[in-house]
Tab-separated table of C-alpha atoms in Angstrom:
chain	number	residue	atom	x	y	z
A	1	UNK	CA	99.316	15.817	72.047
A	2	UNK	CA	99.341	12.800	74.771
A	3	UNK	CA	96.581	13.751	77.079
A	4	UNK	CA	94.655	14.684	73.407
A	5	UNK	CA	95.207	11.211	71.953
A	6	UNK	CA	93.495	9.719	75.277
A	7	UNK	CA	90.702	12.307	75.322
A	8	UNK	CA	90.243	11.551	71.387
A	9	UNK	CA	86.736	8.606	71.368
A	10	UNK	CA	88.308	5.154	70.214
A	11	UNK	CA	88.795	4.721	65.846
A	12	UNK	CA	87.659	1.396	65.605
A	13	UNK	CA	88.879	-0.851	62.773
A	14	UNK	CA	87.013	-1.600	59.194
A	15	UNK	CA	86.531	-5.568	59.540
A	16	UNK	CA	88.722	-7.732	56.455
A	17	UNK	CA	85.262	-8.736	54.780
A	18	UNK	CA	86.974	-12.066	53.548
A	19	UNK	CA	87.662	-12.870	57.052
A	20	UNK	CA	84.836	-12.294	59.093
A	21	UNK	CA	81.535	-12.317	56.204
A	22	UNK	CA	78.442	-13.444	57.551
A	23	UNK	CA	77.339	-15.813	54.752
A	24	UNK	CA	81.129	-17.441	55.252
A	25	UNK	CA	81.220	-20.097	56.342
A	26	UNK	CA	84.613	-21.382	58.473
A	27	UNK	CA	85.311	-25.184	59.534
A	28	UNK	CA	88.095	-27.310	60.428
A	29	UNK	CA	91.511	-26.629	57.680
A	30	UNK	CA	92.877	-29.701	56.032
A	31	UNK	CA	96.572	-29.878	55.620
A	32	UNK	CA	96.799	-26.389	55.708
A	33	UNK	CA	93.725	-25.575	53.909
A	34	UNK	CA	91.096	-23.708	55.394
A	35	UNK	CA	88.116	-24.760	54.792
A	36	UNK	CA	85.085	-22.225	54.368
A	37	UNK	CA	81.187	-22.632	53.375
A	38	UNK	CA	79.008	-20.387	51.454
A	39	UNK	CA	74.900	-20.328	50.344
A	40	UNK	CA	76.142	-18.646	46.836
A	41	UNK	CA	76.275	-21.461	44.588
A	42	UNK	CA	73.181	-19.994	42.347
A	43	UNK	CA	70.478	-22.277	41.502
A	44	UNK	CA	71.115	-25.908	42.577
A	45	UNK	CA	68.665	-28.431	42.458
A	46	UNK	CA	68.974	-31.805	44.221
A	47	UNK	CA	66.816	-33.656	41.961
A	48	UNK	CA	68.325	-33.545	38.977
A	49	UNK	CA	67.334	-37.280	38.503
A	50	UNK	CA	63.834	-36.217	37.690
A	51	UNK	CA	64.559	-35.307	34.101
A	52	UNK	CA	64.568	-38.991	33.634
A	53	UNK	CA	60.529	-39.217	34.639
A	54	UNK	CA	59.558	-36.267	32.519
A	55	UNK	CA	61.564	-38.589	30.220
A	56	UNK	CA	59.594	-41.622	31.168
A	57	UNK	CA	56.400	-39.532	30.889
A	58	UNK	CA	56.733	-38.447	27.242
A	59	UNK	CA	57.248	-41.858	26.128
A	60	UNK	CA	53.838	-42.997	27.797
A	61	UNK	CA	52.386	-39.297	28.116
A	62	UNK	CA	50.997	-40.765	31.197
A	63	UNK	CA	49.784	-36.628	32.903
A	64	UNK	CA	48.655	-35.923	29.969
A	65	UNK	CA	46.760	-38.172	29.986
A	66	UNK	CA	45.419	-37.950	33.334
A	67	UNK	CA	45.065	-34.040	33.577
A	68	UNK	CA	42.447	-34.927	30.768
A	69	UNK	CA	40.700	-36.780	33.334
A	70	UNK	CA	40.178	-33.610	35.132
A	71	UNK	CA	37.954	-30.586	33.596
A	72	UNK	CA	38.785	-27.180	34.346
A	73	UNK	CA	35.865	-24.785	34.803
A	74	UNK	CA	37.989	-21.673	35.828
A	75	UNK	CA	38.541	-18.450	33.769
A	76	UNK	CA	40.994	-18.814	31.727
A	77	UNK	CA	42.095	-15.482	31.415
A	78	UNK	CA	42.641	-15.555	35.099
A	79	UNK	CA	44.315	-19.277	35.148
A	80	UNK	CA	48.045	-19.487	36.062
A	81	UNK	CA	48.666	-22.950	36.686
A	82	UNK	CA	47.636	-25.455	34.432
A	83	UNK	CA	45.654	-28.515	35.940
A	84	UNK	CA	47.825	-30.919	33.571
A	85	UNK	CA	50.971	-28.693	34.852
A	86	UNK	CA	49.623	-28.812	39.080
A	87	UNK	CA	49.005	-32.732	37.685
A	88	UNK	CA	52.562	-32.597	36.377
A	89	UNK	CA	54.410	-31.321	39.498
A	90	UNK	CA	52.028	-33.924	41.833
A	91	UNK	CA	52.752	-36.855	40.481
A	92	UNK	CA	56.697	-36.011	40.190
A	93	UNK	CA	56.553	-34.488	43.242
A	94	UNK	CA	55.701	-37.905	44.720
A	95	UNK	CA	57.882	-39.995	43.359
A	96	UNK	CA	60.738	-38.154	44.041
A	97	UNK	CA	59.322	-37.715	47.734
A	98	UNK	CA	57.565	-34.707	48.736
A	99	UNK	CA	54.860	-36.587	50.511
A	100	UNK	CA	52.858	-33.183	51.360
A	101	UNK	CA	51.539	-30.536	49.820
A	102	UNK	CA	53.657	-27.937	52.251
A	103	UNK	CA	56.495	-28.764	50.579
A	104	UNK	CA	55.392	-26.811	47.438
A	105	UNK	CA	55.765	-23.665	49.052
A	106	UNK	CA	59.429	-24.901	48.326
A	107	UNK	CA	59.195	-26.310	44.980
A	108	UNK	CA	57.627	-24.242	43.487
A	109	UNK	CA	61.241	-21.922	42.631
A	110	UNK	CA	62.450	-25.921	41.465
A	111	UNK	CA	64.119	-25.113	37.886
A	112	UNK	CA	64.132	-29.133	37.763
A	113	UNK	CA	60.560	-29.574	38.033
A	114	UNK	CA	60.180	-26.174	36.138
A	115	UNK	CA	61.617	-27.660	33.300
A	116	UNK	CA	59.578	-30.626	33.148
A	117	UNK	CA	56.946	-28.324	33.411
A	118	UNK	CA	57.647	-26.999	30.599
A	119	UNK	CA	56.567	-23.263	31.961
A	120	UNK	CA	60.645	-21.326	33.436
A	121	UNK	CA	58.549	-18.170	34.469
A	122	UNK	CA	54.521	-16.673	35.675
A	123	UNK	CA	52.361	-15.187	33.654
A	124	UNK	CA	52.466	-12.024	36.382
A	125	UNK	CA	55.600	-10.663	37.983
A	126	UNK	CA	54.415	-11.712	41.801
A	127	UNK	CA	54.091	-16.009	40.459
A	128	UNK	CA	56.206	-18.156	41.004
A	129	UNK	CA	56.390	-20.243	38.112
A	130	UNK	CA	54.660	-23.909	39.602
A	131	UNK	CA	51.627	-23.771	42.262
A	132	UNK	CA	52.208	-23.653	46.120
A	133	UNK	CA	50.427	-25.726	47.838
A	134	UNK	CA	47.051	-23.709	48.377
A	135	UNK	CA	46.214	-24.041	44.330
A	136	UNK	CA	47.432	-27.704	44.201
A	137	UNK	CA	45.404	-28.455	47.603
A	138	UNK	CA	41.821	-27.347	45.251
A	139	UNK	CA	42.828	-29.683	42.826
A	140	UNK	CA	43.377	-32.084	45.334
A	141	UNK	CA	39.810	-31.279	46.615
A	142	UNK	CA	37.628	-31.428	43.176
A	143	UNK	CA	34.421	-32.672	43.183
A	144	UNK	CA	33.552	-35.325	40.597
A	145	UNK	CA	31.072	-31.434	39.522
A	146	UNK	CA	32.345	-28.444	39.201
A	147	UNK	CA	30.262	-25.741	41.569
A	148	UNK	CA	30.520	-21.989	42.403
A	149	UNK	CA	33.628	-22.795	45.172
A	150	UNK	CA	35.612	-25.972	43.570
A	151	UNK	CA	36.042	-25.246	39.888
A	152	UNK	CA	38.041	-27.415	38.466
A	153	UNK	CA	36.170	-31.216	38.438
A	154	UNK	CA	37.204	-35.016	38.284
A	155	UNK	CA	36.087	-38.474	36.194
A	156	UNK	CA	36.479	-41.235	38.338
A	157	UNK	CA	35.861	-43.709	35.178
A	158	UNK	CA	37.713	-42.517	33.426
A	159	UNK	CA	40.891	-42.124	35.884
A	160	UNK	CA	40.300	-45.779	36.624
A	161	UNK	CA	40.211	-46.879	32.850
A	162	UNK	CA	43.675	-45.334	32.363
A	163	UNK	CA	45.534	-47.698	34.756
A	164	UNK	CA	44.472	-50.253	32.174
A	165	UNK	CA	45.445	-48.832	29.182
A	166	UNK	CA	48.668	-47.905	30.945
A	167	UNK	CA	49.118	-51.723	31.849
A	168	UNK	CA	47.275	-52.691	27.573
A	169	UNK	CA	49.901	-50.652	25.578
A	170	UNK	CA	53.029	-51.963	28.023
A	171	UNK	CA	53.296	-55.097	25.579
A	172	UNK	CA	53.618	-55.013	21.983
A	173	UNK	CA	51.389	-58.434	21.846
A	174	UNK	CA	48.612	-60.165	23.169
A	175	UNK	CA	49.824	-62.485	26.022
A	176	UNK	CA	49.221	-65.793	26.180
A	177	UNK	CA	47.871	-65.987	30.075
A	178	UNK	CA	47.536	-63.234	33.058
A	179	UNK	CA	47.510	-63.110	36.312
A	180	UNK	CA	45.275	-60.730	38.673
A	181	UNK	CA	45.926	-60.245	41.780
A	182	UNK	CA	43.836	-59.280	44.638
A	183	UNK	CA	44.516	-57.974	48.388
A	184	UNK	CA	43.280	-55.819	50.744
A	185	UNK	CA	45.802	-53.944	53.095
A	186	UNK	CA	44.684	-51.238	55.793
A	187	UNK	CA	45.521	-47.562	55.494
A	188	UNK	CA	45.774	-46.098	59.007
A	189	UNK	CA	44.004	-42.767	60.137
A	190	UNK	CA	44.515	-40.558	62.985
A	191	UNK	CA	41.750	-38.334	62.435
A	192	UNK	CA	38.084	-37.722	62.133
A	193	UNK	CA	38.210	-38.259	58.161
A	194	UNK	CA	34.820	-39.002	56.431
A	195	UNK	CA	34.384	-43.540	56.315
A	196	UNK	CA	36.736	-43.859	59.210
A	197	UNK	CA	36.252	-46.806	61.604
A	198	UNK	CA	37.582	-48.921	63.909
A	199	UNK	CA	38.945	-52.750	62.106
A	200	UNK	CA	39.723	-54.929	64.307
A	201	UNK	CA	41.751	-58.100	62.320
A	202	UNK	CA	44.736	-54.583	62.567
A	203	UNK	CA	43.674	-52.893	65.348
A	204	UNK	CA	43.376	-49.867	64.145
A	205	UNK	CA	40.636	-46.731	62.767
A	206	UNK	CA	42.023	-47.094	59.306
A	207	UNK	CA	40.833	-47.516	55.523
A	208	UNK	CA	40.860	-50.824	53.583
A	209	UNK	CA	41.804	-50.083	50.339
A	210	UNK	CA	41.441	-52.896	48.099
A	211	UNK	CA	44.339	-53.054	45.014
A	212	UNK	CA	44.259	-55.534	41.455
A	213	UNK	CA	47.905	-55.925	39.722
A	214	UNK	CA	49.273	-57.804	37.042
A	215	UNK	CA	53.216	-58.450	37.646
A	216	UNK	CA	54.290	-55.105	38.488
A	217	UNK	CA	51.522	-53.537	36.736
A	218	UNK	CA	49.128	-51.006	39.052
A	219	UNK	CA	45.665	-51.485	37.792
A	220	UNK	CA	43.445	-50.490	40.518
A	221	UNK	CA	43.109	-48.474	43.430
A	222	UNK	CA	40.016	-48.643	45.175
A	223	UNK	CA	39.368	-46.545	49.178
A	224	UNK	CA	37.417	-48.524	50.702
A	225	UNK	CA	35.748	-48.475	54.908
A	226	UNK	CA	37.271	-50.610	56.685
A	227	UNK	CA	33.614	-51.733	58.653
A	228	UNK	CA	33.310	-54.229	55.593
A	229	UNK	CA	34.223	-57.427	54.301
A	230	UNK	CA	37.535	-57.640	52.578
A	231	UNK	CA	36.452	-59.078	49.167
A	232	UNK	CA	33.216	-56.595	49.825
A	233	UNK	CA	33.014	-53.778	45.629
A	234	UNK	CA	35.324	-56.797	44.507
A	235	UNK	CA	33.761	-59.018	41.655
A	236	UNK	CA	32.933	-54.656	40.203
A	237	UNK	CA	36.192	-53.906	39.587
A	238	UNK	CA	37.385	-57.569	38.221
A	239	UNK	CA	34.170	-57.330	36.229
A	240	UNK	CA	35.201	-53.593	34.920
A	241	UNK	CA	39.185	-54.539	34.620
A	242	UNK	CA	38.465	-57.858	32.934
A	243	UNK	CA	35.931	-56.068	29.985
A	244	UNK	CA	38.603	-53.547	29.066
A	245	UNK	CA	41.205	-56.052	29.299
A	246	UNK	CA	38.627	-58.146	26.853
A	247	UNK	CA	38.060	-56.030	24.221
A	248	UNK	CA	41.661	-55.486	23.641
A	249	UNK	CA	42.844	-59.130	24.107
A	250	UNK	CA	39.695	-61.877	23.751
A	251	UNK	CA	42.520	-64.395	23.586
A	252	UNK	CA	44.171	-63.950	26.391
A	253	UNK	CA	43.204	-66.492	29.142
A	254	UNK	CA	42.533	-64.406	32.792
A	255	UNK	CA	43.758	-66.007	35.895
A	256	UNK	CA	42.098	-64.501	39.321
A	257	UNK	CA	44.494	-65.088	42.272
A	258	UNK	CA	43.746	-64.161	46.316
A	259	UNK	CA	43.470	-65.235	49.727
A	260	UNK	CA	40.898	-66.799	51.960
A	261	UNK	CA	39.116	-63.129	51.709
A	262	UNK	CA	37.971	-63.442	48.728
A	263	UNK	CA	37.030	-67.157	48.398
A	264	UNK	CA	33.230	-66.074	48.478
A	265	UNK	CA	30.678	-67.428	46.536
A	266	UNK	CA	29.603	-64.058	44.365
A	267	UNK	CA	33.018	-63.696	43.053
A	268	UNK	CA	33.942	-66.962	42.865
A	269	UNK	CA	30.440	-67.702	40.391
A	270	UNK	CA	31.354	-64.666	38.622
A	271	UNK	CA	34.348	-66.423	37.076
A	272	UNK	CA	32.828	-69.661	36.412
A	273	UNK	CA	30.052	-67.278	34.364
A	274	UNK	CA	32.078	-65.423	32.456
A	275	UNK	CA	35.313	-67.502	31.928
A	276	UNK	CA	37.527	-66.524	34.239
A	277	UNK	CA	39.530	-68.487	36.441
A	278	UNK	CA	40.313	-68.132	40.355
A	279	UNK	CA	43.387	-69.676	43.294
A	280	UNK	CA	41.901	-68.356	45.749
A	281	UNK	CA	43.320	-69.603	49.601
A	282	UNK	CA	40.695	-71.308	51.372
A	283	UNK	CA	40.308	-70.267	55.701
A	284	UNK	CA	40.490	-74.165	56.960
A	285	UNK	CA	37.408	-75.258	59.224
A	286	UNK	CA	37.650	-78.198	61.635
A	287	UNK	CA	36.333	-80.155	57.812
A	288	UNK	CA	38.976	-79.719	56.437
A	289	UNK	CA	41.023	-80.841	58.505
A	290	UNK	CA	39.872	-83.774	58.477
A	291	UNK	CA	39.880	-84.150	54.993
A	292	UNK	CA	43.283	-84.248	54.757
A	293	UNK	CA	43.800	-86.389	58.219
A	294	UNK	CA	45.633	-88.815	56.643
A	295	UNK	CA	47.893	-86.701	55.117
A	296	UNK	CA	49.794	-84.691	58.386
A	297	UNK	CA	49.840	-88.467	59.967
A	298	UNK	CA	52.096	-88.958	56.738
A	299	UNK	CA	53.351	-86.171	56.913
A	300	UNK	CA	54.511	-86.204	60.611
A	301	UNK	CA	55.842	-89.804	61.021
A	302	UNK	CA	58.130	-88.401	57.077
A	303	UNK	CA	59.457	-85.268	59.604
A	304	UNK	CA	59.710	-87.392	62.446
A	305	UNK	CA	62.450	-89.546	60.548
A	306	UNK	CA	63.778	-87.036	59.411
A	307	UNK	CA	63.992	-84.033	61.524
A	308	UNK	CA	62.839	-81.610	58.721
A	309	UNK	CA	58.994	-80.104	57.801
A	310	UNK	CA	57.364	-81.820	56.187
A	311	UNK	CA	54.025	-82.012	53.821
A	312	UNK	CA	51.983	-84.483	51.421
A	313	UNK	CA	49.045	-82.692	49.099
A	314	UNK	CA	45.652	-84.450	48.515
A	315	UNK	CA	43.439	-83.499	45.816
A	316	UNK	CA	39.590	-83.506	46.354
A	317	UNK	CA	36.356	-81.950	45.816
A	318	UNK	CA	34.556	-80.160	48.855
A	319	UNK	CA	32.368	-78.148	49.540
A	320	UNK	CA	30.669	-75.733	52.725
A	321	UNK	CA	27.183	-76.647	53.697
A	322	UNK	CA	25.284	-73.145	52.564
A	323	UNK	CA	27.568	-70.873	50.988
A	324	UNK	CA	28.434	-72.636	48.394
A	325	UNK	CA	26.153	-73.780	45.273
A	326	UNK	CA	28.172	-76.194	44.328
A	327	UNK	CA	31.709	-78.757	44.519
A	328	UNK	CA	34.933	-77.002	43.545
A	329	UNK	CA	38.378	-78.307	43.611
A	330	UNK	CA	39.906	-77.857	46.441
A	331	UNK	CA	44.044	-78.545	47.861
A	332	UNK	CA	45.028	-79.413	50.534
A	333	UNK	CA	48.555	-78.773	51.885
A	334	UNK	CA	49.301	-80.976	54.936
A	335	UNK	CA	52.892	-79.843	56.841
A	336	UNK	CA	54.527	-80.503	60.117
A	337	UNK	CA	57.311	-78.107	60.800
A	338	UNK	CA	59.011	-78.605	64.410
A	339	UNK	CA	56.648	-81.310	65.488
A	340	UNK	CA	53.326	-78.957	64.786
A	341	UNK	CA	50.611	-79.505	62.232
A	342	UNK	CA	50.122	-76.289	59.195
A	343	UNK	CA	48.011	-77.534	57.141
A	344	UNK	CA	46.380	-74.998	54.244
A	345	UNK	CA	44.125	-75.213	51.776
A	346	UNK	CA	43.298	-73.342	48.542
A	347	UNK	CA	40.291	-73.169	45.967
A	348	UNK	CA	40.839	-73.337	42.634
A	349	UNK	CA	38.392	-73.633	39.000
A	350	UNK	CA	41.926	-75.038	37.559
A	351	UNK	CA	42.115	-79.244	36.542
A	352	UNK	CA	43.357	-81.422	37.979
A	353	UNK	CA	44.669	-82.568	34.413
A	354	UNK	CA	46.411	-78.835	33.895
A	355	UNK	CA	48.161	-78.782	37.002
A	356	UNK	CA	48.811	-80.783	39.460
A	357	UNK	CA	48.291	-80.463	43.469
A	358	UNK	CA	51.955	-79.238	44.290
A	359	UNK	CA	52.431	-77.538	41.719
A	360	UNK	CA	49.582	-75.312	41.867
A	361	UNK	CA	50.375	-75.350	45.744
A	362	UNK	CA	53.664	-74.274	46.305
A	363	UNK	CA	54.625	-72.120	42.549
A	364	UNK	CA	51.257	-70.904	41.633
A	365	UNK	CA	49.432	-69.480	44.568
A	366	UNK	CA	52.867	-69.061	46.606
A	367	UNK	CA	53.668	-66.051	44.231
A	368	UNK	CA	50.983	-64.011	45.531
A	369	UNK	CA	53.175	-62.975	47.952
A	370	UNK	CA	54.939	-60.542	45.547
A	371	UNK	CA	52.049	-59.147	45.375
A	372	UNK	CA	52.906	-57.259	48.707
A	373	UNK	CA	56.031	-55.741	48.108
A	374	UNK	CA	54.189	-53.705	45.744
A	375	UNK	CA	51.945	-52.351	48.251
A	376	UNK	CA	54.467	-51.609	50.392
A	377	UNK	CA	56.366	-49.943	47.597
A	378	UNK	CA	52.618	-47.322	46.899
A	379	UNK	CA	52.291	-47.378	50.672
A	380	UNK	CA	55.887	-47.392	52.101
A	381	UNK	CA	57.869	-45.438	49.046
A	382	UNK	CA	55.030	-43.612	47.837
A	383	UNK	CA	52.961	-42.255	50.670
A	384	UNK	CA	49.631	-44.054	49.127
A	385	UNK	CA	48.747	-44.275	52.548
A	386	UNK	CA	49.136	-40.570	53.109
A	387	UNK	CA	45.213	-40.023	53.497
A	388	UNK	CA	44.926	-37.158	56.157
A	389	UNK	CA	42.097	-35.288	54.542
A	390	UNK	CA	38.712	-34.823	55.486
A	391	UNK	CA	36.256	-36.345	52.756
A	392	UNK	CA	37.056	-39.889	51.054
A	393	UNK	CA	36.506	-38.481	47.736
A	394	UNK	CA	39.979	-36.394	48.471
A	395	UNK	CA	41.390	-39.178	49.795
A	396	UNK	CA	40.757	-41.510	46.912
A	397	UNK	CA	41.782	-38.493	45.042
A	398	UNK	CA	45.674	-38.936	46.641
A	399	UNK	CA	45.607	-42.774	46.391
A	400	UNK	CA	45.264	-41.894	42.978
A	401	UNK	CA	47.962	-39.783	42.877
A	402	UNK	CA	50.439	-41.578	44.230
A	403	UNK	CA	49.308	-44.723	42.485
A	404	UNK	CA	49.881	-42.951	38.953
A	405	UNK	CA	54.042	-41.977	40.734
A	406	UNK	CA	53.609	-45.669	41.220
A	407	UNK	CA	52.994	-45.937	37.417
A	408	UNK	CA	55.608	-43.816	36.251
A	409	UNK	CA	58.284	-45.137	38.189
A	410	UNK	CA	57.292	-48.638	36.659
A	411	UNK	CA	56.884	-47.468	33.592
A	412	UNK	CA	60.758	-45.974	34.225
A	413	UNK	CA	62.079	-49.538	35.206
A	414	UNK	CA	60.385	-51.809	32.957
A	415	UNK	CA	61.491	-49.312	29.443
A	416	UNK	CA	64.810	-47.553	31.322
A	417	UNK	CA	66.129	-49.736	33.684
A	418	UNK	CA	64.663	-53.354	32.281
A	419	UNK	CA	68.171	-55.676	32.848
A	420	UNK	CA	70.030	-53.598	34.156
A	421	UNK	CA	70.841	-53.799	38.060
A	422	UNK	CA	67.814	-51.675	38.800
A	423	UNK	CA	65.280	-54.036	36.802
A	424	UNK	CA	63.809	-55.254	39.990
A	425	UNK	CA	64.334	-52.710	42.579
A	426	UNK	CA	61.868	-50.494	44.415
A	427	UNK	CA	60.441	-48.013	44.090
A	428	UNK	CA	62.330	-45.691	46.770
A	429	UNK	CA	65.987	-47.916	45.287
A	430	UNK	CA	65.013	-45.765	42.628
A	431	UNK	CA	64.683	-42.545	43.614
A	432	UNK	CA	67.762	-42.803	45.685
A	433	UNK	CA	70.078	-43.411	43.050
A	434	UNK	CA	69.215	-42.311	39.952
A	435	UNK	CA	66.779	-39.872	40.740
A	436	UNK	CA	68.772	-37.832	44.102
A	437	UNK	CA	70.868	-36.199	42.355
A	438	UNK	CA	72.676	-33.339	42.755
A	439	UNK	CA	73.325	-30.626	40.309
A	440	UNK	CA	74.303	-27.130	39.815
A	441	UNK	CA	71.500	-25.105	36.508
A	442	UNK	CA	72.980	-23.342	34.838
A	443	UNK	CA	70.149	-21.508	32.326
A	444	UNK	CA	71.302	-19.053	29.118
A	445	UNK	CA	69.325	-17.603	26.482
A	446	UNK	CA	69.975	-20.889	24.416
A	447	UNK	CA	70.070	-23.556	26.820
A	448	UNK	CA	68.964	-25.181	30.139
A	449	UNK	CA	72.125	-27.288	31.237
A	450	UNK	CA	72.287	-29.233	34.722
A	451	UNK	CA	75.819	-29.908	35.901
A	452	UNK	CA	76.004	-33.266	37.893
A	453	UNK	CA	78.625	-34.400	39.703
A	454	UNK	CA	81.466	-36.329	37.184
A	455	UNK	CA	81.863	-38.663	40.940
A	456	UNK	CA	77.805	-40.204	40.098
A	457	UNK	CA	78.452	-43.885	39.781
A	458	UNK	CA	75.474	-44.454	38.301
A	459	UNK	CA	76.036	-42.724	34.521
A	460	UNK	CA	75.866	-45.710	32.540
A	461	UNK	CA	72.520	-46.973	34.138
A	462	UNK	CA	70.957	-42.982	33.362
A	463	UNK	CA	72.832	-42.653	30.184
A	464	UNK	CA	71.186	-46.587	28.927
A	465	UNK	CA	67.830	-44.804	30.300
A	466	UNK	CA	68.033	-42.418	28.734
A	467	UNK	CA	69.117	-43.367	25.512
A	468	UNK	CA	65.881	-46.002	25.317
A	469	UNK	CA	63.477	-43.477	26.735
A	470	UNK	CA	64.595	-40.829	24.413
A	471	UNK	CA	64.066	-43.373	20.963
A	472	UNK	CA	60.406	-44.949	22.744
A	473	UNK	CA	59.577	-40.661	23.099
A	474	UNK	CA	60.457	-39.841	19.566
């Protein structure tokens, strides 16, 4: 019997599934309890807070109006993904931090984005509810007019008008005065995109987009080549924006503000001819420095006596030798810091009787720096510099998608988060704290429920934003 048993093949014991399941991950025990994990939680999202973006979109009807700027020449019976769905998907995706179209090959199955798009299932059984990267890429490559291979086109003028419409609608009544800030910035390029040039100041190949803001409101984002003057095209953009604003607010006073790159005769002359005030930085030169020589000496004496930085201001009229058509008011700041002179100048149409030299420079002009934070939000938080398409037309459309994501988050901040700790938060902070919320998604016949973490520290702000947005959307 023993010999027979030794010759028989050994029987393998069947494994215990609870111990060796390939989908169960074991970790170090805690207080005598096993720690295990598995990918069996069902439908879970990391972007539950995007529901607030959906309510914001319904409150201001942003993506619907943005989608109306496109023309869809595809055959309706063959269309799976409507333009409105794709536009919402792209704008909300950027707001949630998904900069690449490749991300949408997974996001097209996301239950929260499907809820926002109002489309839980596709018409065809072999298709996802939302569009993937290839379909969205064709949208971004849309042309001004439909062609055989590009059935979706867009109206650039309508898109530019939409930015101003949203700004005007955000005010219950016309303001007495508004300040429009202009600035140009670099958009580095790392390929052979159309319009690629080397810029000496930024020391790289780049685009030179023009941004125009009114406070936190984005009014224009114009993509430009970098082999131009920083103020190129500013007159046309300002003329378009001012005309649209004045049709709604004819009595509102408008002040244009920018750095020395915009102190150009063409722009200043246009402002003077169209009842628009301006305040621009002015690049210093020997003649300007000579004009405030006495004030620099006084500031130097004050600095030596006190051991601190000192500044004096001088208000005078001045003109260039040949480029300006008239004398204009110039304010010079004669500052000495650490023993070194730091003169600065601004040129303005505002009269001395309206505002003093010191207040003009320190309070009104220096506030221009806040616009830099808005540009950083657009480029760093919302990937406005992700212009990697081959053509400038496609890259301009990408810039507008990122800009619409900024407008959507700005509306959430303005309407839903006013007077909260997030009232002045950046787009990146709002995304991290209120949008990136994990939740278990339960879909039944009668409702879709997102079970978010009970320990979320921002529940009060979420609830307040929800109530405010629902009140406006209603």
